[in-house]
């Protein structure tokens, strides 16, 4: 087996390209009638808000014609001062009729509406007099003087036309760039409107309000709820009763962005097969093993491994029942001593200490209360890097909305250097095959784990992603037990045979803790290694909604090594500019060719905005990896052409599906097939491969600045030849620092670092 290599070197930086003039897609056109239609639509919105007497800052919903890139969102029709309309987005979702398209809600001052109507009227006047009421993509390129796109010089007639059009624009007090942006906006937008929530509820709900620039106290006053006791996760996410909800939508039906039922529930499938008392087991006293945080139901301090557990009960003692100790104790038993209980699942990671926080009962729990507790726990236990959360809702997630529970986890992982391992939740309704996962398994930054049988097949109780119609969840799968092969756990009832995603997640938490604490990897690299090991070579580039990227190997050595015909290396870095690149990866050649297939996995933890709806992640990192061509550009293994200087017909819905744009996990692979052929050199002047990571942000600039990434790259020699020593030599010759990951040496280093030194003065005292 070959060891994994750590490559450390300098990533070069490059600023982002300057935005060019607004253009229309090839073959498209905008007519005066299109502007008139939008003008009337926006006037209707203005009338709606005039009747509301401006109690709240106006909310305007823009219905786009397609799924739009950030660069094609509305830019000119509605604009408040120097702020970009993207900064005014307070909600986004998809409509699927007649085809997928964006519906984005903005919040502006009232005067912006009247100004928008005026801008549309002015642009329409210019279009009527200067373009015969229709402008095409080519005409717009002529107006912009875009000879490069036209591939010819402007004619004398076209130059005279541009002079006339410039006079018309001046008469209407429009700049050329502003006019072109309005035309592009009109091409992208179907209509304007205001959305209202009118449907009543029957149970308590967690609701999220649109951000209209008011604090919770101000909102309560304006809604007539200032005397009400309302629990909240933040200023805009409230737990309300049906009566309170009715009062809110009666006063401001436009203010409610989303609703979810507040119903947390432990999600564990129990076979109920008692084995033998746990007293038959013994365990040595803990030393300085790494600590994993567990947030679950209560922990039974009579368990044989209790000396390994620091327990904190956060449930009212008067409400505690004996059943509240079962689930939490079983989960912690696997993290502490899983291989002793299940020798056939020995992962080589040893034992772990646990700091266990009992925040929930075995039956119903308030999601708002549990998530408030989780926030407090994480913020007061900053030494813990890996957290296991095997709690989940029996209800399906809303495909258009991130749950408030997931939002809290994503925020904590962006703010703190931690990672949550979350159980993929279980299917309790056997009449329904593979329902959608439940909260908080829709957390984007967390590593979400589904369960499989001992043979690696999906179990009957599995639930499925994706999240927000797009984000891949679950991430990976692990053995979770089934009726044929149960998971042996220790509970307050003794040794039990169980099954559920709750018991798959701890095995991944153990591996992550081993990679982070003992191997010394960052959480980004650790997550990428787990996902990459699950994906392997056999899977299609698109992952499974049931298995995620695949089943994680049982033993940690399979995560930390590669076969003799593979070169596997990791790099890490931080986003400090639009592009971070390294064009000097010296891949060994044979007969002037590259005899490899390749794959790579990129992971990062972006800031997320629930108010952005389906556009949930604020940061996009786009990975290109492959051979360098004669122009000094990367020929990526997935043929990713995003960011190239040459324009391509890349539509937003296509790059999201094909290149996972805006997903925080990027796995690209050529796959391995018998008879694969060597790759030719793309350039005689360069024998290297390259890595490029481009960072884009929404809705605010700099939201991606300082975001760390971890990248795992694997090259497989198609003829089975071991070329790793040659690769190491070439890397060192190209100013890369190469460190071979020696598992035994790192374990020894960790153990020595944890030793408690006793000085002579201490002995004398």
XYZ file of C-alpha atoms in Angstrom:
765
model
C 0.000 0.000 0.000
C 1.166 3.544 -0.749
C 1.033 6.250 1.868
C -0.964 9.425 1.391
C 1.170 12.463 0.658
C 0.746 15.985 2.013
C 1.831 18.627 -0.482
C 2.638 22.058 0.866
C 3.554 24.924 -1.381
C 2.513 28.380 -2.456
C -0.763 28.929 -4.266
C -0.621 31.915 -6.593
C -3.440 34.436 -6.526
C -5.300 36.225 -9.281
C -8.073 38.848 -9.069
C -11.458 38.238 -10.613
C -12.259 39.432 -14.128
C -13.835 42.852 -14.440
C -17.515 42.634 -15.365
C -18.127 43.422 -19.002
C -21.004 45.254 -20.593
C -24.477 43.773 -20.163
C -25.392 41.578 -23.136
C -28.199 39.306 -24.268
C -27.871 35.560 -24.940
C -27.258 34.589 -28.537
C -30.410 34.683 -30.637
C -32.533 36.506 -28.053
C -34.469 39.762 -28.290
C -36.432 42.201 -26.119
C -39.374 44.244 -27.399
C -41.065 47.412 -26.257
C -44.084 45.275 -25.317
C -41.908 43.333 -22.865
C -40.957 46.545 -21.074
C -44.570 47.728 -21.032
C -45.691 44.443 -19.478
C -43.137 44.668 -16.668
C -43.933 48.347 -16.183
C -47.593 47.508 -15.548
C -46.618 44.614 -13.284
C -44.408 46.850 -11.148
C -47.086 49.554 -10.985
C -49.429 46.927 -9.503
C -46.866 46.143 -6.803
C -46.556 49.865 -6.036
C -50.325 50.156 -5.678
C -50.386 47.154 -3.300
C -47.853 48.752 -0.972
C -49.500 52.178 -1.192
C -52.670 50.567 0.173
C -50.652 49.034 3.050
C -49.710 52.594 4.057
C -46.098 51.503 4.225
C -46.350 49.857 7.653
C -43.424 47.694 6.578
C -40.602 48.206 4.124
C -41.954 46.836 0.808
C -41.251 43.248 -0.207
C -41.154 42.639 -3.954
C -41.060 39.167 -5.496
C -39.402 38.815 -8.886
C -40.472 35.826 -10.979
C -37.630 34.923 -13.328
C -37.992 32.961 -16.540
C -35.309 30.422 -15.661
C -32.779 29.445 -13.013
C -30.508 32.471 -13.145
C -26.868 32.993 -12.280
C -25.997 35.768 -9.858
C -24.728 37.824 -12.817
C -28.129 37.551 -14.513
C -30.227 38.559 -11.546
C -32.019 41.905 -11.643
C -29.421 44.665 -11.552
C -30.905 47.965 -12.737
C -34.704 48.131 -12.617
C -34.830 48.163 -8.818
C -31.761 49.613 -7.145
C -31.357 51.420 -3.836
C -28.522 53.955 -3.834
C -25.097 52.402 -4.376
C -26.214 49.019 -3.053
C -26.555 46.094 -5.423
C -30.025 44.515 -5.605
C -28.304 41.235 -4.623
C -27.761 42.763 -1.185
C -31.523 43.291 -0.872
C -32.471 39.624 -1.412
C -34.435 38.241 1.552
C -35.734 34.984 0.053
C -35.351 32.644 -2.911
C -37.121 29.498 -4.071
C -37.833 27.483 -7.197
C -41.033 27.149 -9.148
C -41.319 23.939 -11.159
C -44.167 24.900 -13.448
C -43.891 24.907 -16.372
C -40.109 24.498 -15.845
C -37.655 25.151 -12.995
C -37.170 28.863 -12.437
C -36.116 31.268 -9.721
C -38.551 33.215 -7.562
C -36.574 35.782 -5.557
C -37.952 38.207 -2.976
C -36.288 41.598 -2.363
C -36.822 44.291 0.265
C -36.579 47.943 -0.874
C -37.684 51.396 0.204
C -41.026 52.435 -1.286
C -39.447 55.111 -3.525
C -37.493 52.425 -5.387
C -40.725 51.067 -6.905
C -41.729 54.392 -8.460
C -38.184 54.894 -9.707
C -38.238 51.430 -11.291
C -41.463 52.200 -13.142
C -39.894 55.419 -14.408
C -36.734 53.629 -15.571
C -38.767 51.086 -17.524
C -40.763 53.881 -19.186
C -37.580 55.761 -20.120
C -35.913 52.647 -21.520
C -39.069 51.899 -23.509
C -38.969 55.354 -25.060
C -35.361 54.808 -26.150
C -36.229 51.363 -27.525
C -39.161 52.757 -29.519
C -37.272 55.666 -31.092
C -33.766 54.255 -31.390
C -34.288 50.555 -32.111
C -37.694 50.370 -33.826
C -39.187 48.865 -30.624
C -37.004 45.704 -30.693
C -33.418 45.078 -29.616
C -31.558 41.860 -30.427
C -28.368 40.439 -28.979
C -26.398 41.617 -32.027
C -27.888 45.121 -31.873
C -26.933 45.311 -28.217
C -23.367 44.286 -29.062
C -23.287 47.064 -31.670
C -24.469 49.571 -29.033
C -21.715 48.407 -26.691
C -19.110 48.639 -29.450
C -18.288 45.011 -28.787
C -16.226 44.275 -31.903
C -14.615 41.261 -30.242
C -17.933 39.466 -29.857
C -19.149 40.669 -33.253
C -15.834 39.552 -34.782
C -15.847 42.614 -37.064
C -15.502 46.383 -36.924
C -18.592 48.557 -36.675
C -19.787 49.969 -39.982
C -20.225 53.703 -40.574
C -24.019 53.269 -40.442
C -23.770 51.508 -37.092
C -21.581 54.268 -35.694
C -24.117 56.930 -36.786
C -26.903 54.873 -35.196
C -24.964 54.717 -31.950
C -24.566 58.489 -31.988
C -28.333 58.931 -32.388
C -29.013 56.421 -29.622
C -26.596 58.209 -27.293
C -28.639 61.417 -27.751
C -31.867 59.548 -26.973
C -30.320 58.069 -23.835
C -29.198 61.512 -22.708
C -32.724 62.877 -23.236
C -34.101 60.120 -20.972
C -31.241 60.632 -18.477
C -30.010 57.070 -18.932
C -26.424 55.956 -19.363
C -25.619 53.356 -22.002
C -24.596 50.768 -19.376
C -27.773 51.437 -17.373
C -29.957 50.987 -20.445
C -28.242 47.716 -21.355
C -28.672 46.421 -17.814
C -32.386 47.268 -17.889
C -32.755 45.380 -21.173
C -30.960 42.356 -19.726
C -33.179 42.519 -16.615
C -36.290 42.552 -18.791
C -35.037 39.550 -20.739
C -34.600 37.553 -17.490
C -37.788 38.587 -15.641
C -41.274 37.254 -16.223
C -43.151 39.515 -13.779
C -43.206 41.257 -10.388
C -45.539 40.451 -7.504
C -46.107 40.165 -3.760
C -46.517 36.748 -2.114
C -48.850 36.207 0.832
C -49.289 33.414 3.364
C -52.982 32.825 4.031
C -53.207 29.155 5.081
C -53.974 28.559 8.775
C -52.051 26.066 10.941
C -53.232 23.589 13.579
C -50.020 22.991 15.584
C -47.169 25.090 16.909
C -44.876 26.189 14.113
C -41.379 27.518 13.716
C -41.825 30.431 11.335
C -39.221 32.578 9.629
C -40.083 36.155 8.746
C -38.610 38.179 5.925
C -35.926 40.594 7.032
C -37.474 44.047 6.656
C -34.842 45.761 8.786
C -36.710 45.541 12.111
C -35.676 43.924 15.389
C -37.824 41.290 17.076
C -39.156 43.888 19.513
C -40.140 46.248 16.690
C -41.797 43.434 14.750
C -43.812 42.326 17.778
C -45.018 45.890 18.319
C -46.125 46.336 14.702
C -47.861 42.943 14.684
C -49.693 43.627 17.946
C -47.873 40.801 19.738
C -45.775 42.865 22.151
C -47.548 41.312 25.154
C -47.085 37.734 23.891
C -44.406 35.292 25.096
C -42.693 34.033 21.927
C -39.646 31.741 21.911
C -37.158 32.496 19.142
C -34.011 31.014 17.618
C -33.066 34.489 16.370
C -34.797 37.786 15.591
C -36.619 36.308 12.595
C -37.273 32.646 13.545
C -40.072 32.279 16.093
C -42.004 29.448 17.697
C -45.671 30.472 17.512
C -49.037 28.983 18.409
C -51.863 28.735 15.836
C -53.521 31.806 17.380
C -50.320 33.846 17.204
C -49.733 32.740 13.632
C -53.275 33.752 12.657
C -52.678 37.195 14.118
C -49.424 37.567 12.161
C -50.853 36.626 8.758
C -53.946 38.710 9.483
C -51.819 41.797 10.033
C -49.016 41.086 7.547
C -49.620 38.040 5.286
C -46.606 39.052 3.170
C -44.173 38.867 6.109
C -43.968 35.068 6.634
C -41.210 33.563 4.509
C -41.440 29.921 5.609
C -42.955 27.623 8.220
C -41.973 24.226 9.650
C -43.556 22.138 12.367
C -41.703 22.317 15.699
C -41.529 18.612 16.374
C -38.177 17.111 17.279
C -38.048 13.370 17.812
C -35.423 10.757 18.471
C -35.148 8.650 15.390
C -33.921 5.148 16.302
C -35.235 1.863 14.944
C -35.177 -0.696 17.756
C -35.157 -4.424 17.292
C -35.600 -4.822 21.044
C -33.347 -7.865 21.240
C -31.747 -8.025 24.695
C -28.401 -9.804 24.790
C -26.675 -10.021 28.169
C -25.923 -7.590 30.981
C -23.293 -4.987 30.266
C -21.517 -5.976 33.474
C -19.807 -8.727 31.457
C -17.685 -6.031 29.830
C -14.663 -4.242 31.248
C -12.585 -1.335 30.023
C -9.290 0.245 31.137
C -9.214 3.742 32.575
C -8.925 6.547 30.004
C -5.641 8.342 29.456
C -5.428 11.288 27.076
C -7.526 9.983 24.193
C -9.278 12.571 21.969
C -12.690 13.823 23.083
C -15.797 13.679 20.867
C -18.865 15.707 21.767
C -22.199 13.887 21.860
C -25.523 15.744 21.954
C -28.350 13.304 22.523
C -30.776 11.954 25.112
C -29.502 11.244 28.608
C -26.538 9.067 29.585
C -26.667 6.234 32.119
C -23.747 6.760 34.488
C -23.957 3.111 35.552
C -22.633 2.005 32.143
C -19.365 0.027 32.279
C -17.570 2.741 30.268
C -18.819 5.714 32.337
C -15.277 6.654 33.396
C -14.694 7.608 29.749
C -17.679 9.960 29.703
C -18.024 13.479 31.081
C -21.784 13.823 31.424
C -23.900 16.976 31.534
C -27.671 16.623 32.015
C -29.636 19.540 30.555
C -33.170 18.152 31.011
C -35.425 19.092 33.915
C -34.990 16.266 36.449
C -38.712 16.269 37.214
C -39.446 15.224 33.614
C -36.901 12.401 33.316
C -38.088 8.853 32.565
C -36.022 5.662 32.463
C -36.487 5.446 28.697
C -34.673 8.773 28.299
C -31.348 7.073 29.066
C -31.435 4.415 26.342
C -30.665 6.177 23.057
C -27.957 8.508 24.277
C -26.139 5.730 26.131
C -26.138 3.432 23.099
C -24.732 6.120 20.802
C -21.966 6.995 23.243
C -21.138 3.304 23.754
C -20.180 3.042 20.069
C -17.996 6.141 20.159
C -16.164 5.007 23.293
C -15.891 1.264 22.712
C -17.568 0.346 19.413
C -14.886 -2.133 18.236
C -15.074 -4.111 21.505
C -18.833 -4.413 21.134
C -18.595 -5.198 17.395
C -15.192 -6.808 16.665
C -16.061 -7.345 13.006
C -16.380 -3.550 12.650
C -13.004 -2.725 14.206
C -11.940 0.524 12.529
C -8.439 0.724 13.986
C -9.189 4.047 15.663
C -9.032 2.818 19.269
C -11.196 4.313 21.994
C -12.407 7.879 22.465
C -13.472 9.878 25.445
C -16.877 11.540 25.221
C -18.334 14.754 26.589
C -22.025 13.866 26.588
C -24.761 16.485 26.785
C -28.248 15.154 27.500
C -30.574 17.700 25.890
C -33.577 15.602 24.837
C -36.092 13.047 26.014
C -36.862 9.847 24.147
C -40.181 11.066 22.717
C -41.248 14.536 21.611
C -38.893 17.478 22.017
C -39.050 21.121 21.056
C -36.678 21.769 18.193
C -36.352 25.383 19.298
C -35.277 24.345 22.808
C -32.839 21.677 21.554
C -31.157 23.992 19.043
C -30.860 26.790 21.595
C -29.113 24.303 23.874
C -26.804 23.140 21.073
C -25.710 26.689 20.319
C -24.870 27.268 23.979
C -23.043 23.921 24.276
C -20.802 24.504 21.268
C -19.954 28.061 22.238
C -18.880 26.990 25.750
C -16.948 23.858 24.684
C -14.626 25.209 22.019
C -11.984 22.530 22.610
C -14.212 19.911 20.960
C -13.723 19.608 17.184
C -16.048 16.704 16.309
C -19.682 16.542 17.432
C -22.034 13.575 16.987
C -25.743 14.380 16.636
C -27.980 11.333 16.259
C -31.243 13.179 16.903
C -33.693 13.891 14.132
C -37.234 14.614 13.104
C -39.622 11.954 11.881
C -41.124 14.560 9.543
C -39.803 15.076 6.036
C -37.945 18.266 5.208
C -39.590 20.826 2.958
C -37.681 20.517 -0.355
C -37.745 24.316 -0.757
C -36.609 25.288 2.750
C -33.611 24.610 4.981
C -34.798 23.682 8.453
C -34.038 26.058 11.354
C -32.155 23.175 12.999
C -29.842 22.800 10.004
C -29.379 26.563 9.867
C -28.037 26.602 13.430
C -25.586 23.750 12.718
C -24.354 25.404 9.516
C -23.832 28.729 11.260
C -21.892 27.124 14.113
C -19.631 25.240 11.687
C -18.926 28.390 9.687
C -18.142 30.383 12.814
C -16.165 27.729 14.720
C -13.538 25.215 13.611
C -15.814 22.208 14.207
C -17.698 19.558 12.274
C -21.016 17.875 13.065
C -21.652 14.267 12.131
C -25.431 13.958 11.759
C -27.507 10.788 11.441
C -29.518 10.646 8.229
C -32.777 9.957 10.191
C -34.924 6.831 9.881
C -38.083 5.934 8.029
C -40.767 5.165 10.601
C -43.540 4.832 8.045
C -42.903 1.497 6.347
C -45.875 2.172 4.060
C -43.775 4.850 2.384
C -40.596 3.797 0.623
C -37.564 6.054 1.189
C -39.152 9.352 2.289
C -37.129 12.562 2.386
C -34.666 12.965 5.256
C -35.690 14.867 8.376
C -34.113 17.836 10.139
C -31.284 18.413 10.981
C -29.940 15.985 8.349
C -30.420 18.769 5.795
C -27.442 20.634 7.277
C -25.136 21.515 4.373
C -21.882 21.913 6.310
C -22.398 18.775 8.418
C -21.287 15.301 7.366
C -24.619 13.464 7.111
C -24.522 9.670 7.387
C -27.050 7.144 6.107
C -27.104 3.468 7.084
C -26.470 0.390 4.964
C -26.563 -3.354 5.557
C -23.416 -5.387 6.176
C -23.259 -5.975 2.402
C -23.336 -2.241 1.679
C -26.918 -2.098 0.390
C -29.466 0.565 1.444
C -31.537 -0.512 4.459
C -35.311 -0.498 4.572
C -35.397 2.396 7.039
C -33.189 4.685 4.900
C -34.371 8.139 3.884
C -33.327 10.158 0.891
C -32.053 13.554 -0.236
C -31.352 15.878 -1.909
C -31.825 19.147 0.001
C -33.308 22.259 -1.634
C -33.739 20.217 -4.826
C -29.958 20.345 -5.264
C -27.520 19.895 -2.351
C -26.296 16.332 -1.943
C -27.457 14.735 1.292
C -26.632 12.288 2.761
C -22.873 12.624 2.250
C -21.789 9.050 2.963
C -23.065 5.773 4.394
C -21.864 3.252 6.970
C -23.166 0.025 8.497
C -26.096 0.822 10.771
C -27.565 -2.616 11.377
C -30.700 -4.349 10.176
C -32.845 -7.314 11.236
C -30.333 -9.809 9.857
C -27.195 -8.162 11.260
C -27.832 -5.849 14.177
C -25.449 -3.346 15.748
C -24.352 -4.349 19.239
C -24.633 -1.406 21.622
C -24.655 -0.881 25.365
C -27.637 0.890 26.888
C -29.131 1.434 30.310
C -30.896 -1.915 29.708
C -27.639 -3.789 29.091
C -26.168 -5.020 25.836
C -28.644 -4.688 22.975
C -28.921 -5.366 19.253
C -30.074 -2.218 17.473
C -30.287 -0.677 14.015
C -30.613 2.848 12.714
C -28.740 5.766 11.210
C -28.117 6.811 14.818
C -25.627 3.928 15.028
C -23.988 4.524 11.651
C -23.047 8.125 12.463
C -20.760 7.339 15.478
C -18.435 5.256 13.296
C -17.860 8.248 11.029
C -17.438 10.573 14.015
C -14.717 8.223 15.280
C -12.874 8.344 11.958
C -13.097 12.123 11.722
C -11.778 12.518 15.273
C -8.900 10.170 14.451
C -8.015 12.121 11.303
C -8.203 15.496 13.052
C -6.737 14.797 16.492
C -4.273 11.970 15.881
C -3.326 12.420 12.222
C -3.341 16.212 12.499
C -5.459 16.999 9.447
C -7.732 20.021 9.203
C -11.479 19.349 9.298
C -11.660 20.274 5.596
C -9.068 17.658 4.611
C -10.557 15.098 7.017
C -14.024 15.503 5.498
C -12.598 15.294 1.976
C -10.700 12.091 2.851
C -13.858 10.457 4.233
C -15.933 11.374 1.182
C -13.197 10.487 -1.297
C -12.666 7.064 0.306
C -16.397 6.391 0.022
C -16.599 7.483 -3.620
C -13.715 5.362 -4.912
C -13.431 4.575 -8.622
C -16.440 2.385 -9.261
C -19.193 4.923 -8.804
C -20.698 7.224 -11.364
C -19.780 10.900 -11.051
C -23.254 11.598 -9.728
C -23.791 10.351 -6.206
C -26.780 8.509 -4.843
C -29.655 10.157 -2.975
C -29.652 7.139 -0.620
C -25.956 6.350 -0.207
C -24.400 9.775 -0.724
C -20.954 9.455 -2.288
C -20.763 5.833 -1.177
C -20.003 3.549 1.759
C -16.993 4.544 3.869
C -14.432 1.728 4.285
C -14.520 0.083 7.702
C -10.838 0.405 8.655
C -9.087 3.749 8.929
C -6.057 2.484 6.995
C -8.252 2.281 3.886
C -8.953 5.992 4.296
C -5.312 6.844 4.950
C -3.599 4.841 2.222
C -3.952 3.894 -1.419
C -3.129 0.887 -3.556
C 0.345 0.470 -5.064
C -0.814 1.754 -8.443
C -2.177 5.001 -6.988
C -0.689 8.359 -6.062
C -2.919 10.069 -3.502
C -2.122 13.486 -2.093
C -3.822 16.236 -0.116
C -3.426 19.999 -0.268
C -5.126 22.698 1.721
C -5.363 26.445 1.632
C -7.472 29.525 2.202
C -9.456 31.649 -0.220
C -7.760 35.052 -0.345
C -8.515 36.083 -3.927
C -10.853 35.215 -6.793
C -8.486 32.509 -8.018
C -5.973 30.385 -6.139
C -3.862 28.330 -8.510
C -0.823 26.103 -8.759
C 0.356 25.120 -12.237
C 3.305 22.998 -11.125
C 1.977 19.563 -10.132
C 4.674 17.318 -11.717
C 2.833 14.137 -12.675
C 5.305 11.452 -13.895
C 5.118 10.568 -17.576
C 5.796 7.373 -19.503
C 6.612 7.448 -23.226
C 5.798 11.165 -23.223
C 2.237 10.448 -22.033
C 0.329 10.398 -18.737
C -0.804 6.802 -18.008
C -3.426 7.741 -15.386
C -7.049 8.316 -14.628
C -7.725 10.918 -11.959
C -10.242 12.016 -9.380
C -10.388 14.792 -6.787
C -12.587 15.811 -3.853
C -12.854 19.390 -2.575
C -14.525 20.342 0.735
C -15.100 23.686 2.428
C -17.438 25.179 5.042
C -19.189 28.253 3.599
C -21.309 30.852 5.290
C -24.973 30.040 4.662
C -28.017 32.315 4.592
C -31.415 30.767 5.253
C -33.024 33.959 4.000
C -31.569 33.175 0.564
C -33.804 30.104 0.353
C -32.687 27.708 -2.371
C -29.580 29.860 -2.922
C -28.459 28.893 0.564
C -24.655 28.892 0.380
C -22.999 32.313 0.157
C -19.715 31.037 -1.276
C -18.864 28.935 -4.309
C -15.486 27.305 -4.844
C -15.034 25.934 -8.342
C -12.309 23.305 -8.826
C -10.395 22.639 -12.028
C -7.734 19.933 -12.034
C -5.933 18.433 -14.995
C -3.233 18.797 -17.619
C -1.881 22.198 -18.646
C -2.479 23.155 -22.266
C -0.307 25.222 -24.616
C -1.991 28.479 -23.512
C -1.166 27.891 -19.857
C -4.733 26.879 -18.986
C -5.970 23.767 -17.213
C -7.705 21.070 -19.228
C -9.849 19.867 -16.347
C -10.621 16.155 -16.001
C -14.353 16.984 -15.998
C -14.108 19.406 -18.935
C -15.091 22.292 -16.655
C -15.011 25.471 -18.753
C -16.351 27.866 -16.107
C -14.260 30.987 -15.747
C -12.557 30.654 -19.136
C -11.814 33.825 -21.066
C -13.612 32.441 -24.111
C -17.424 32.611 -23.739
C -19.274 29.296 -23.629
C -22.965 28.431 -23.633
C -23.009 27.446 -19.954
C -26.439 27.915 -18.405
C -26.860 28.163 -14.649
C -29.097 25.093 -14.327
C -26.565 23.062 -16.336
C -23.456 24.048 -14.364
C -25.310 23.361 -11.118
C -26.173 19.875 -12.291
C -22.915 19.054 -14.053
C -20.279 20.858 -11.988
C -22.207 21.147 -8.677
C -21.937 24.938 -8.665
C -22.704 26.311 -5.153
C -22.388 22.884 -3.514
C -19.725 22.790 -0.792
C -18.495 19.325 -1.817
C -17.021 18.879 -5.296
C -16.127 15.346 -6.363
C -14.886 14.979 -9.937
C -13.688 11.708 -11.393
C -12.771 10.187 -14.725
C -13.660 6.754 -13.364
C -11.611 3.654 -14.061
C -12.413 1.215 -16.837
C -10.455 -1.685 -18.237
C -8.625 -0.688 -21.389
C -8.198 2.970 -20.390
C -5.645 4.753 -22.554
C -2.842 7.133 -21.541
C -3.471 10.893 -21.748
C -1.456 12.935 -24.216
C 0.587 15.946 -23.245
C -1.381 19.132 -23.885
C 1.755 21.227 -24.270
C 5.368 20.637 -25.275
C 6.472 23.450 -22.979
C 4.852 22.074 -19.816
C 4.880 18.592 -18.367
C 2.843 19.664 -15.346
C -0.738 19.414 -14.230
C -2.544 22.270 -12.540
C -5.042 23.063 -9.797
C -7.287 26.126 -9.901
C -9.856 27.086 -7.265
C -12.045 30.068 -8.099
C -14.159 31.681 -5.375
C -17.436 33.485 -6.034
C -19.754 35.099 -3.506
C -23.415 35.846 -3.008
C -25.137 37.909 -1.797
C -22.339 40.006 -0.300
C -18.786 40.552 -1.516
C -16.010 39.054 0.631
C -18.274 36.393 2.177
C -15.837 33.824 0.765
C -12.700 35.607 1.939
C -10.794 33.506 4.465
C -12.742 30.286 3.823
C -10.433 27.266 4.095
C -10.535 24.326 1.715
C -9.220 20.771 1.705
C -8.474 18.908 -1.520
C -7.750 15.205 -2.051
C -6.345 14.107 -5.433
C -5.866 10.522 -6.598
C -4.020 9.391 -9.741
C -4.365 5.756 -10.764
C -1.750 4.256 -13.076
C -3.681 2.371 -15.750
C -0.942 -0.260 -16.182
C -0.608 -0.965 -12.464
C 2.875 0.585 -12.141
C 3.862 2.185 -8.831
C 5.190 5.673 -9.652
C 4.871 7.330 -6.236
C 8.636 7.639 -5.581
C 9.131 9.378 -8.898
C 6.242 11.711 -8.096
C 7.760 12.609 -4.710
C 11.132 13.367 -6.304
C 9.564 15.548 -8.991
C 7.479 17.457 -6.424
C 10.537 18.253 -4.320
C 12.381 19.374 -7.430
C 9.468 21.744 -8.165
C 9.580 23.385 -4.714
C 6.760 21.376 -3.161
C 7.281 20.220 0.405
C 6.181 16.573 0.496
C 5.308 14.803 3.722
C 4.416 11.108 3.704
C 1.602 10.299 6.127
C 3.051 7.570 8.344
C 0.172 6.367 10.530
C 2.345 4.714 13.169
C 4.696 7.705 13.443
C 1.780 10.114 13.877
C 0.166 7.931 16.530
C 3.469 7.859 18.401
C 3.835 11.626 18.072
C 0.314 12.155 19.388
C 0.898 9.878 22.378
C 4.134 11.645 23.286
C 2.471 15.038 22.966
C -0.227 13.919 25.419
C 2.203 12.685 28.069
C 2.077 14.506 31.401
C 5.586 15.551 32.408
C 6.462 15.564 36.121
C 9.367 17.855 36.994
C 11.738 17.266 39.941
C 10.244 20.200 41.869
C 6.801 18.592 41.576
C 8.158 15.335 43.027
C 9.757 17.123 46.000
C 6.533 18.944 46.739
